[in-house]
């Protein structure tokens, strides 16, 4: 494989991994045969510009995949410690991860991931290497901005300062892929003094660590299950002065993104706040993503401006599009399901992440909802969380019937959260929507849940609640409103 093709494959695999797509799912979304994707990634088929363009569109890579194919000249020289003259040829397919433990430590503007994996060789041949991936994304959800950042200031081996050990033995490593925001290396079971392959039936613990500046690391930490794994644990370690909060989402190749099934444990020790979470027997290809917010950063910015932060400013900081943006007045594009199932899952995951961010800073006694246009995505998807905690996912929703009886209640909107408005709505609605598998459903909603759902469906059709208020009635300021944290009342 040529250097250019090799660089393209690395970028393609990286974005496929970021989006959580198998070769089959990517092929389906692109309109290609799976075997063709496999040949591209194995190097037996040369990619063309049409393929690269389509891959870039489906993966929403902001042009990174196309540029990787267009790049001319030899690949950047590989960096790393001295290498063995013998190229390892063994497979790691027989490995079982008995425990995957990851810790992310933040201090003085630097993130330091420390990864520990206890590996068991369940095969019949010794294993002499183990592949490790390092991927960063400063602005998740905004690939254009991230790609521009790393093109201008790529992640380097010098700043990473990658170190690795097997037990107490230092490990050498060999570069496999070296991209601006993505690295792959083989950790070798050897050093200058000895070789210590992992033999069949034996276990060994490897540890590796590196450093990344906060200017190149976003507020997220994802763990992907690529080998059979018995236990996965993750810890975040932050200064208490940053006033951190954290939440987590899990996704798989076959399911929508959902909040972690078990809560994240939070402990405070001296001047550090630690978040810990673990799961047993995670399924292959599952992804567990922790996100966080440093409240102190918001406070510091507010103090610098010598002004209190308005609710709308807080929502802006949390990634909610504000009134005045054109996307809030446009009809959202429906999903072609099940063909666009992966796109729909990605958007729903982004919505759930936004909901967790917002819920971490405000109490929603009436329930809450977020529509895709409110996070800058013009697709017909919205989610609603009822006061009881039930999560409702709406894809391509339309109100097809509504009760004659109405009432008026105050509503708020994350896209102009400084005010509350009294809005007349029917006491019951019937909504037609689409399941991820393409099946059309009709669901009845009543009272407060009907109001929440109708509010979000309006967002997908370019409407705000102010459009439904009676003539001559204006919203009131949030300071005047007395119903915060309370549920709507119905007879």
Short mmCIF file of C-alpha atoms in Angstrom, two decimals:
data_model
loop_
_atom_site.label_atom_id
_atom_site.label_comp_id
_atom_site.label_asym_id
_atom_site.label_seq_id
_atom_site.Cartn_x
_atom_site.Cartn_y
_atom_site.Cartn_z
CA UNK A 1 0.00 0.00 0.00
CA UNK A 2 1.32 3.46 -0.88
CA UNK A 3 1.93 6.10 1.75
CA UNK A 4 -1.04 8.13 0.50
CA UNK A 5 -3.42 5.16 0.57
CA UNK A 6 -2.09 4.13 3.98
CA UNK A 7 -2.78 7.61 5.35
CA UNK A 8 -6.27 7.54 3.87
CA UNK A 9 -7.06 4.16 5.47
CA UNK A 10 -5.88 5.41 8.85
CA UNK A 11 -8.15 8.45 8.59
CA UNK A 12 -11.10 6.36 7.37
CA UNK A 13 -10.72 3.88 10.25
CA UNK A 14 -10.35 6.71 12.74
CA UNK A 15 -13.60 8.40 11.72
CA UNK A 16 -15.41 5.07 11.48
CA UNK A 17 -14.31 4.42 15.03
CA UNK A 18 -15.34 7.92 16.17
CA UNK A 19 -18.83 7.43 14.71
CA UNK A 20 -19.12 3.89 16.09
CA UNK A 21 -19.70 2.22 12.71
CA UNK A 22 -18.74 -1.29 11.67
CA UNK A 23 -17.60 -1.89 8.10
CA UNK A 24 -21.06 -3.24 7.32
CA UNK A 25 -22.86 -0.21 8.76
CA UNK A 26 -20.56 2.20 6.93
CA UNK A 27 -21.06 0.31 3.67
CA UNK A 28 -24.84 0.40 4.11
CA UNK A 29 -24.84 4.15 4.82
CA UNK A 30 -22.56 4.87 1.85
CA UNK A 31 -24.39 2.59 -0.58
CA UNK A 32 -21.36 0.31 -1.08
CA UNK A 33 -20.83 -3.40 -0.59
CA UNK A 34 -19.19 -4.38 2.73
CA UNK A 35 -16.49 -6.37 0.91
CA UNK A 36 -15.42 -3.19 -0.88
CA UNK A 37 -14.94 -1.35 2.43
CA UNK A 38 -12.94 -4.32 3.68
CA UNK A 39 -10.71 -4.26 0.59
CA UNK A 40 -10.13 -0.51 0.95
CA UNK A 41 -9.08 -0.89 4.59
CA UNK A 42 -6.88 -3.91 3.90
CA UNK A 43 -5.12 -2.12 1.05
CA UNK A 44 -6.13 -4.56 -1.69
CA UNK A 45 -8.36 -1.94 -3.37
CA UNK A 46 -7.24 1.62 -4.09
CA UNK A 47 -9.74 4.32 -2.97
CA UNK A 48 -10.91 6.95 -5.45
CA UNK A 49 -12.08 10.52 -4.92
CA UNK A 50 -15.78 9.63 -5.23
CA UNK A 51 -15.45 7.04 -2.47
CA UNK A 52 -13.52 9.47 -0.26
CA UNK A 53 -16.11 12.21 -0.78
CA UNK A 54 -18.99 9.91 0.11
CA UNK A 55 -17.17 8.52 3.16
CA UNK A 56 -16.46 12.04 4.35
CA UNK A 57 -20.15 12.97 4.01
CA UNK A 58 -21.43 9.88 5.84
CA UNK A 59 -18.83 10.11 8.61
CA UNK A 60 -19.27 13.89 8.87
CA UNK A 61 -15.49 14.24 8.98
CA UNK A 62 -15.36 17.87 7.90
CA UNK A 63 -13.19 17.11 4.87
CA UNK A 64 -10.53 15.15 6.78
CA UNK A 65 -11.10 11.90 4.85
CA UNK A 66 -11.00 13.65 1.47
CA UNK A 67 -7.84 15.55 2.36
CA UNK A 68 -6.13 12.36 3.49
CA UNK A 69 -6.55 10.92 0.01
CA UNK A 70 -5.53 14.15 -1.71
CA UNK A 71 -2.38 14.54 0.35
CA UNK A 72 0.74 14.11 -1.73
CA UNK A 73 4.27 13.19 -0.75
CA UNK A 74 5.67 10.62 1.65
CA UNK A 75 4.10 10.01 5.01
CA UNK A 76 5.60 11.80 7.95
CA UNK A 77 8.58 9.93 9.35
CA UNK A 78 7.65 7.52 12.08
CA UNK A 79 8.77 8.48 15.56
CA UNK A 80 9.33 6.47 18.69
CA UNK A 81 11.92 4.64 20.70
CA UNK A 82 14.50 2.30 19.16
CA UNK A 83 12.82 -0.58 17.34
CA UNK A 84 13.58 -4.26 17.13
CA UNK A 85 14.91 -5.38 13.76
CA UNK A 86 12.36 -8.22 13.81
CA UNK A 87 8.86 -7.24 12.69
CA UNK A 88 6.32 -9.04 14.91
CA UNK A 89 3.83 -11.05 12.88
CA UNK A 90 1.62 -12.65 15.54
CA UNK A 91 -2.10 -11.95 15.95
CA UNK A 92 -3.76 -10.55 19.05
CA UNK A 93 -7.14 -12.07 18.17
CA UNK A 94 -6.70 -14.66 20.92
CA UNK A 95 -6.38 -12.05 23.67
CA UNK A 96 -8.99 -11.61 26.38
CA UNK A 97 -9.02 -8.45 28.49
CA UNK A 98 -9.57 -9.58 32.07
CA UNK A 99 -9.69 -5.98 33.31
CA UNK A 100 -9.57 -2.72 31.35
CA UNK A 101 -8.95 0.12 33.79
CA UNK A 102 -8.63 3.71 32.56
CA UNK A 103 -7.90 6.83 34.57
CA UNK A 104 -7.86 10.42 33.30
CA UNK A 105 -6.09 12.99 35.47
CA UNK A 106 -6.35 16.74 34.91
CA UNK A 107 -3.87 19.14 36.46
CA UNK A 108 -2.56 22.58 35.49
CA UNK A 109 -3.95 22.56 31.97
CA UNK A 110 -2.78 19.02 31.11
CA UNK A 111 -4.70 15.75 30.77
CA UNK A 112 -2.86 12.51 31.56
CA UNK A 113 -4.63 9.24 30.64
CA UNK A 114 -3.23 6.21 32.45
CA UNK A 115 -4.44 2.91 30.92
CA UNK A 116 -4.05 -0.46 32.60
CA UNK A 117 -5.07 -3.70 30.95
CA UNK A 118 -4.73 -7.21 32.30
CA UNK A 119 -4.47 -9.46 29.25
CA UNK A 120 -4.96 -13.23 29.01
CA UNK A 121 -3.69 -15.24 26.05
CA UNK A 122 -6.45 -17.72 25.23
CA UNK A 123 -4.84 -18.90 22.00
CA UNK A 124 -2.18 -21.39 21.02
CA UNK A 125 0.61 -19.01 19.99
CA UNK A 126 2.67 -16.45 21.97
CA UNK A 127 1.68 -12.79 21.61
CA UNK A 128 4.51 -10.32 21.08
CA UNK A 129 2.62 -7.04 20.59
CA UNK A 130 -0.57 -5.19 21.51
CA UNK A 131 -2.17 -2.36 19.52
CA UNK A 132 -3.02 0.94 21.24
CA UNK A 133 -4.99 3.88 19.80
CA UNK A 134 -4.70 7.51 20.82
CA UNK A 135 -7.40 9.81 19.44
CA UNK A 136 -8.25 13.39 20.44
CA UNK A 137 -11.08 15.75 19.49
CA UNK A 138 -11.15 19.23 21.00
CA UNK A 139 -14.55 20.12 19.57
CA UNK A 140 -16.72 16.98 19.34
CA UNK A 141 -19.68 17.56 17.08
CA UNK A 142 -17.80 20.25 15.11
CA UNK A 143 -15.34 18.33 12.87
CA UNK A 144 -14.48 21.38 10.75
CA UNK A 145 -13.27 23.28 13.79
CA UNK A 146 -11.38 20.30 15.22
CA UNK A 147 -9.74 19.44 11.90
CA UNK A 148 -8.59 23.04 11.46
CA UNK A 149 -7.10 23.00 14.95
CA UNK A 150 -5.08 19.83 14.37
CA UNK A 151 -3.99 20.80 10.87
CA UNK A 152 -2.50 24.00 12.29
CA UNK A 153 -1.19 22.39 15.47
CA UNK A 154 -0.97 18.59 15.13
CA UNK A 155 -0.59 16.25 18.05
CA UNK A 156 3.09 15.24 18.27
CA UNK A 157 4.99 12.38 19.84
CA UNK A 158 7.18 14.88 21.66
CA UNK A 159 4.25 16.34 23.57
CA UNK A 160 2.58 12.97 24.17
CA UNK A 161 5.65 11.56 25.97
CA UNK A 162 4.19 8.07 25.61
CA UNK A 163 5.42 5.51 28.17
CA UNK A 164 4.55 1.82 28.55
CA UNK A 165 5.29 -1.07 30.91
CA UNK A 166 4.50 -4.75 31.20
CA UNK A 167 4.52 -5.34 34.94
CA UNK A 168 7.70 -3.49 35.93
CA UNK A 169 9.40 -3.99 32.55
CA UNK A 170 9.51 -0.97 30.16
CA UNK A 171 8.00 -1.73 26.75
CA UNK A 172 9.24 -0.51 23.38
CA UNK A 173 6.64 0.63 20.87
CA UNK A 174 6.36 0.88 17.10
CA UNK A 175 4.28 3.42 15.19
CA UNK A 176 1.55 2.00 12.98
CA UNK A 177 -0.30 5.22 12.04
CA UNK A 178 0.70 8.83 12.69
CA UNK A 179 -2.03 11.38 11.92
CA UNK A 180 -2.63 14.90 13.18
CA UNK A 181 -5.23 13.88 15.81
CA UNK A 182 -4.95 10.10 15.75
CA UNK A 183 -2.12 7.68 16.51
CA UNK A 184 -1.83 3.90 16.48
CA UNK A 185 1.12 2.06 17.97
CA UNK A 186 2.15 -1.51 18.62
CA UNK A 187 3.26 -2.02 22.21
CA UNK A 188 6.03 -4.59 21.99
CA UNK A 189 6.58 -7.21 24.67
CA UNK A 190 10.28 -6.44 24.69
CA UNK A 191 12.85 -3.81 25.61
CA UNK A 192 16.58 -3.29 25.13
CA UNK A 193 17.37 -5.94 27.76
CA UNK A 194 14.80 -8.67 27.31
CA UNK A 195 11.81 -10.11 25.48
CA UNK A 196 8.77 -11.28 27.44
CA UNK A 197 6.05 -12.52 25.05
CA UNK A 198 2.68 -13.45 26.50
CA UNK A 199 2.44 -17.25 26.21
CA UNK A 200 -0.79 -19.28 25.88
CA UNK A 201 -2.59 -19.63 29.21
CA UNK A 202 -0.68 -16.74 30.81
CA UNK A 203 -1.79 -13.28 31.94
CA UNK A 204 0.12 -10.02 32.03
CA UNK A 205 -0.73 -6.45 32.98
CA UNK A 206 0.37 -3.67 30.66
CA UNK A 207 0.21 0.03 31.53
CA UNK A 208 0.69 2.99 29.25
CA UNK A 209 0.35 6.72 29.83
CA UNK A 210 0.70 9.94 27.85
CA UNK A 211 0.04 13.69 28.12
CA UNK A 212 -2.24 16.02 26.12
CA UNK A 213 -2.74 19.74 26.65
CA UNK A 214 -6.28 20.95 27.36
CA UNK A 215 -6.00 23.01 24.17
CA UNK A 216 -6.17 19.70 22.25
CA UNK A 217 -8.46 17.65 24.52
CA UNK A 218 -12.25 18.12 24.68
CA UNK A 219 -14.41 17.46 27.74
CA UNK A 220 -14.98 13.79 26.94
CA UNK A 221 -13.25 10.45 27.48
CA UNK A 222 -14.43 7.40 25.52
CA UNK A 223 -13.67 3.73 26.07
CA UNK A 224 -14.33 1.30 23.21
CA UNK A 225 -14.58 -2.49 23.67
CA UNK A 226 -12.51 -4.00 20.85
CA UNK A 227 -11.58 -7.35 22.46
CA UNK A 228 -13.61 -9.70 24.69
CA UNK A 229 -13.54 -7.93 28.06
CA UNK A 230 -14.60 -9.15 31.50
CA UNK A 231 -14.49 -5.86 33.40
CA UNK A 232 -14.22 -2.21 32.37
CA UNK A 233 -13.62 0.60 34.85
CA UNK A 234 -13.07 4.32 34.32
CA UNK A 235 -12.03 7.11 36.68
CA UNK A 236 -11.82 10.88 36.26
CA UNK A 237 -9.58 12.81 38.66
CA UNK A 238 -10.07 16.59 38.69
CA UNK A 239 -9.15 19.49 41.00
CA UNK A 240 -12.08 20.34 43.28
CA UNK A 241 -11.41 24.02 42.58
CA UNK A 242 -12.71 23.43 39.04
CA UNK A 243 -16.13 22.42 40.49
CA UNK A 244 -16.53 19.49 38.07
CA UNK A 245 -19.70 17.56 37.24
CA UNK A 246 -19.73 14.42 35.09
CA UNK A 247 -22.17 12.16 33.26
CA UNK A 248 -21.93 9.21 30.89
CA UNK A 249 -23.53 7.66 27.80
CA UNK A 250 -23.19 4.18 26.30
CA UNK A 251 -23.71 3.11 22.71
CA UNK A 252 -23.38 -0.08 20.69
CA UNK A 253 -23.63 -1.09 17.05
CA UNK A 254 -27.26 -2.20 17.54
CA UNK A 255 -28.73 0.17 20.13
CA UNK A 256 -29.37 3.84 20.67
CA UNK A 257 -27.20 5.81 23.06
CA UNK A 258 -28.44 5.65 26.64
CA UNK A 259 -27.29 7.02 29.97
CA UNK A 260 -25.05 4.67 31.95
CA UNK A 261 -27.10 1.88 33.53
CA UNK A 262 -25.26 2.35 36.82
CA UNK A 263 -24.56 5.74 38.40
CA UNK A 264 -21.14 7.36 38.39
CA UNK A 265 -19.72 7.45 41.91
CA UNK A 266 -18.38 10.81 43.09
CA UNK A 267 -15.91 11.20 45.97
CA UNK A 268 -14.03 14.21 47.31
CA UNK A 269 -10.59 13.81 48.87
CA UNK A 270 -8.57 16.83 49.94
CA UNK A 271 -8.45 19.10 46.89
CA UNK A 272 -9.49 16.49 44.31
CA UNK A 273 -12.86 15.28 43.02
CA UNK A 274 -12.93 11.74 41.63
CA UNK A 275 -15.61 10.11 39.49
CA UNK A 276 -15.63 6.31 39.14
CA UNK A 277 -17.74 3.95 37.07
CA UNK A 278 -17.48 0.27 36.12
CA UNK A 279 -19.32 -2.44 34.25
CA UNK A 280 -18.99 -6.21 33.98
CA UNK A 281 -18.82 -8.18 30.71
CA UNK A 282 -19.35 -5.24 28.33
CA UNK A 283 -20.42 -6.36 24.83
CA UNK A 284 -18.00 -6.17 21.92
CA UNK A 285 -18.08 -2.86 20.02
CA UNK A 286 -19.82 -1.06 22.89
CA UNK A 287 -18.62 2.47 23.62
CA UNK A 288 -18.75 4.21 26.97
CA UNK A 289 -18.36 7.95 26.90
CA UNK A 290 -17.85 10.16 29.95
CA UNK A 291 -18.32 13.90 29.63
CA UNK A 292 -17.82 16.66 32.15
CA UNK A 293 -18.21 20.35 32.83
CA UNK A 294 -15.96 22.63 34.88
CA UNK A 295 -18.33 25.07 36.54
CA UNK A 296 -15.40 27.20 37.74
CA UNK A 297 -14.56 28.07 34.11
CA UNK A 298 -18.01 29.60 33.71
CA UNK A 299 -17.73 31.48 36.97
CA UNK A 300 -14.29 32.81 36.06
CA UNK A 301 -15.52 34.03 32.67
CA UNK A 302 -18.51 35.67 34.31
CA UNK A 303 -16.38 37.37 36.94
CA UNK A 304 -14.03 38.65 34.23
CA UNK A 305 -17.01 40.36 32.66
CA UNK A 306 -18.12 41.60 36.08
CA UNK A 307 -21.70 40.48 35.38
CA UNK A 308 -23.97 37.59 36.45
CA UNK A 309 -24.57 34.95 33.80
CA UNK A 310 -28.06 35.06 32.35
CA UNK A 311 -29.90 31.72 31.89
CA UNK A 312 -29.66 32.10 28.10
CA UNK A 313 -25.89 32.62 28.37
CA UNK A 314 -25.64 29.49 30.46
CA UNK A 315 -27.57 27.52 27.83
CA UNK A 316 -25.30 28.91 25.12
CA UNK A 317 -22.29 27.69 27.07
CA UNK A 318 -23.88 24.24 27.28
CA UNK A 319 -24.21 24.07 23.49
CA UNK A 320 -27.87 25.11 23.04
CA UNK A 321 -28.62 27.20 19.94
CA UNK A 322 -30.31 30.47 20.85
CA UNK A 323 -33.29 32.34 19.39
CA UNK A 324 -32.28 34.30 16.32
CA UNK A 325 -30.36 31.43 14.73
CA UNK A 326 -31.90 30.54 11.36
CA UNK A 327 -31.94 26.81 12.11
CA UNK A 328 -34.68 27.30 14.72
CA UNK A 329 -37.01 28.61 11.99
CA UNK A 330 -36.41 25.85 9.45
CA UNK A 331 -38.20 22.55 8.91
CA UNK A 332 -35.92 19.75 10.07
CA UNK A 333 -35.00 17.12 7.46
CA UNK A 334 -36.69 13.74 8.11
CA UNK A 335 -34.65 10.55 8.40
CA UNK A 336 -34.90 7.87 5.72
CA UNK A 337 -35.23 4.88 8.06
CA UNK A 338 -33.86 2.31 8.39
CA UNK A 339 -31.28 3.39 5.76
CA UNK A 340 -30.19 6.33 7.95
CA UNK A 341 -30.43 4.45 11.25
CA UNK A 342 -26.81 5.17 12.17
CA UNK A 343 -27.26 8.88 11.53
CA UNK A 344 -30.40 8.84 13.68
CA UNK A 345 -28.59 7.05 16.51
CA UNK A 346 -25.76 9.57 16.36
CA UNK A 347 -28.14 12.52 16.56
CA UNK A 348 -30.08 10.96 19.43
CA UNK A 349 -26.79 10.37 21.27
CA UNK A 350 -25.89 14.04 20.81
CA UNK A 351 -29.32 15.04 22.12
CA UNK A 352 -28.97 12.85 25.20
CA UNK A 353 -25.53 14.27 25.89
CA UNK A 354 -26.93 17.81 25.65
CA UNK A 355 -29.80 16.87 27.96
CA UNK A 356 -27.37 15.54 30.56
CA UNK A 357 -25.35 18.75 30.39
CA UNK A 358 -28.39 20.94 30.86
CA UNK A 359 -29.88 18.76 33.61
CA UNK A 360 -26.62 19.06 35.56
CA UNK A 361 -27.16 22.81 36.05
CA UNK A 362 -30.94 23.20 36.31
CA UNK A 363 -33.87 21.40 37.99
CA UNK A 364 -36.72 20.47 35.63
CA UNK A 365 -39.71 19.59 37.77
CA UNK A 366 -42.02 19.52 34.75
CA UNK A 367 -39.75 17.33 32.66
CA UNK A 368 -37.65 18.57 29.78
CA UNK A 369 -36.95 18.11 26.09
CA UNK A 370 -34.35 18.91 23.45
CA UNK A 371 -34.82 18.99 19.66
CA UNK A 372 -32.01 18.49 17.16
CA UNK A 373 -32.17 22.07 15.77
CA UNK A 374 -31.47 23.31 19.31
CA UNK A 375 -28.03 21.71 19.13
CA UNK A 376 -27.39 22.88 15.59
CA UNK A 377 -28.51 19.72 13.75
CA UNK A 378 -31.30 20.20 11.20
CA UNK A 379 -32.72 16.67 11.45
CA UNK A 380 -36.14 15.54 12.63
CA UNK A 381 -35.20 14.11 16.02
CA UNK A 382 -36.09 15.12 19.55
CA UNK A 383 -36.06 13.57 23.01
CA UNK A 384 -38.28 14.21 26.03
CA UNK A 385 -37.67 13.26 29.65
CA UNK A 386 -40.87 13.11 31.69
CA UNK A 387 -41.03 14.16 35.37
CA UNK A 388 -40.91 10.42 36.21
CA UNK A 389 -37.64 10.00 34.31
CA UNK A 390 -39.07 8.16 31.28
CA UNK A 391 -37.13 8.94 28.10
CA UNK A 392 -39.17 9.39 24.92
CA UNK A 393 -37.37 9.38 21.56
CA UNK A 394 -39.14 11.03 18.62
CA UNK A 395 -37.96 10.52 15.03
CA UNK A 396 -39.88 12.20 12.18
CA UNK A 397 -42.78 13.13 14.50
CA UNK A 398 -46.02 14.82 13.38
CA UNK A 399 -49.11 15.65 15.46
CA UNK A 400 -51.98 13.98 13.58
CA UNK A 401 -54.81 14.58 16.06
CA UNK A 402 -55.45 16.60 19.20
CA UNK A 403 -58.13 16.98 21.85
CA UNK A 404 -60.59 19.84 21.68
CA UNK A 405 -60.04 20.60 25.36
CA UNK A 406 -57.13 22.92 26.06
CA UNK A 407 -55.44 24.56 29.00
CA UNK A 408 -52.83 27.28 29.40
CA UNK A 409 -49.58 26.68 31.27
CA UNK A 410 -46.26 28.46 31.47
CA UNK A 411 -43.47 26.97 29.33
CA UNK A 412 -39.78 27.65 29.08
CA UNK A 413 -37.45 27.03 26.17
CA UNK A 414 -33.74 26.31 26.37
CA UNK A 415 -33.25 28.52 23.31
CA UNK A 416 -34.48 31.65 25.16
CA UNK A 417 -34.34 30.60 28.80
CA UNK A 418 -34.50 34.10 30.30
CA UNK A 419 -38.32 34.17 30.04
CA UNK A 420 -41.40 31.99 30.54
CA UNK A 421 -44.56 32.20 28.44
CA UNK A 422 -48.16 31.09 28.99
CA UNK A 423 -49.10 28.82 26.10
CA UNK A 424 -52.47 27.24 25.22
CA UNK A 425 -52.16 23.60 24.19
CA UNK A 426 -54.52 20.61 23.86
CA UNK A 427 -54.80 18.26 26.83
CA UNK A 428 -54.08 15.26 24.60
CA UNK A 429 -52.35 14.73 21.27
CA UNK A 430 -51.76 11.84 18.90
CA UNK A 431 -48.31 11.72 17.32
CA UNK A 432 -47.15 9.71 14.31
CA UNK A 433 -43.43 8.94 14.42
CA UNK A 434 -40.93 6.42 13.07
CA UNK A 435 -38.97 3.73 14.89
CA UNK A 436 -35.27 3.24 14.17
CA UNK A 437 -36.18 0.15 12.10
CA UNK A 438 -38.45 2.25 9.85
CA UNK A 439 -41.79 1.17 11.36
CA UNK A 440 -44.43 3.91 11.65
CA UNK A 441 -45.92 4.29 15.12
CA UNK A 442 -48.80 6.31 16.55
CA UNK A 443 -48.59 7.27 20.22
CA UNK A 444 -51.05 9.10 22.45
CA UNK A 445 -49.78 11.63 24.99
CA UNK A 446 -51.73 13.43 27.69
CA UNK A 447 -51.47 16.46 29.96
CA UNK A 448 -47.91 17.51 30.82
CA UNK A 449 -46.24 14.91 28.62
CA UNK A 450 -48.43 16.03 25.70
CA UNK A 451 -47.27 19.59 26.30
CA UNK A 452 -43.60 18.56 26.39
CA UNK A 453 -43.91 16.49 23.21
CA UNK A 454 -45.88 19.18 21.35
CA UNK A 455 -43.21 21.77 22.28
CA UNK A 456 -40.43 19.62 20.78
CA UNK A 457 -42.44 18.67 17.67
CA UNK A 458 -42.95 22.39 17.07
CA UNK A 459 -39.17 22.86 17.12
CA UNK A 460 -38.85 20.36 14.26
CA UNK A 461 -41.26 22.43 12.18
CA UNK A 462 -39.61 25.80 12.76
CA UNK A 463 -42.00 26.97 15.50
CA UNK A 464 -41.35 28.41 18.97
CA UNK A 465 -43.84 28.52 21.82
CA UNK A 466 -44.16 32.28 21.38
CA UNK A 467 -45.88 31.57 18.05
CA UNK A 468 -48.70 29.84 19.94
CA UNK A 469 -49.26 32.46 22.64
CA UNK A 470 -52.50 34.44 22.47
CA UNK A 471 -52.40 37.88 20.86
CA UNK A 472 -51.34 40.61 23.25
CA UNK A 473 -49.74 38.16 25.72
CA UNK A 474 -45.99 38.45 26.26
CA UNK A 475 -43.51 36.23 28.12
CA UNK A 476 -42.47 37.21 31.64
CA UNK A 477 -38.93 37.27 32.96
CA UNK A 478 -37.65 34.19 34.74
CA UNK A 479 -37.29 36.31 37.89
CA UNK A 480 -41.06 36.95 37.86
CA UNK A 481 -41.93 33.31 37.29
CA UNK A 482 -42.79 31.33 40.45
CA UNK A 483 -43.18 27.82 39.08
CA UNK A 484 -39.53 26.76 38.69
CA UNK A 485 -38.96 23.17 39.83
CA UNK A 486 -42.72 22.46 40.14
CA UNK A 487 -44.84 20.23 37.94
CA UNK A 488 -47.81 21.46 35.91
CA UNK A 489 -51.11 20.99 37.72
CA UNK A 490 -54.08 19.14 36.17
CA UNK A 491 -57.48 18.29 37.62
#
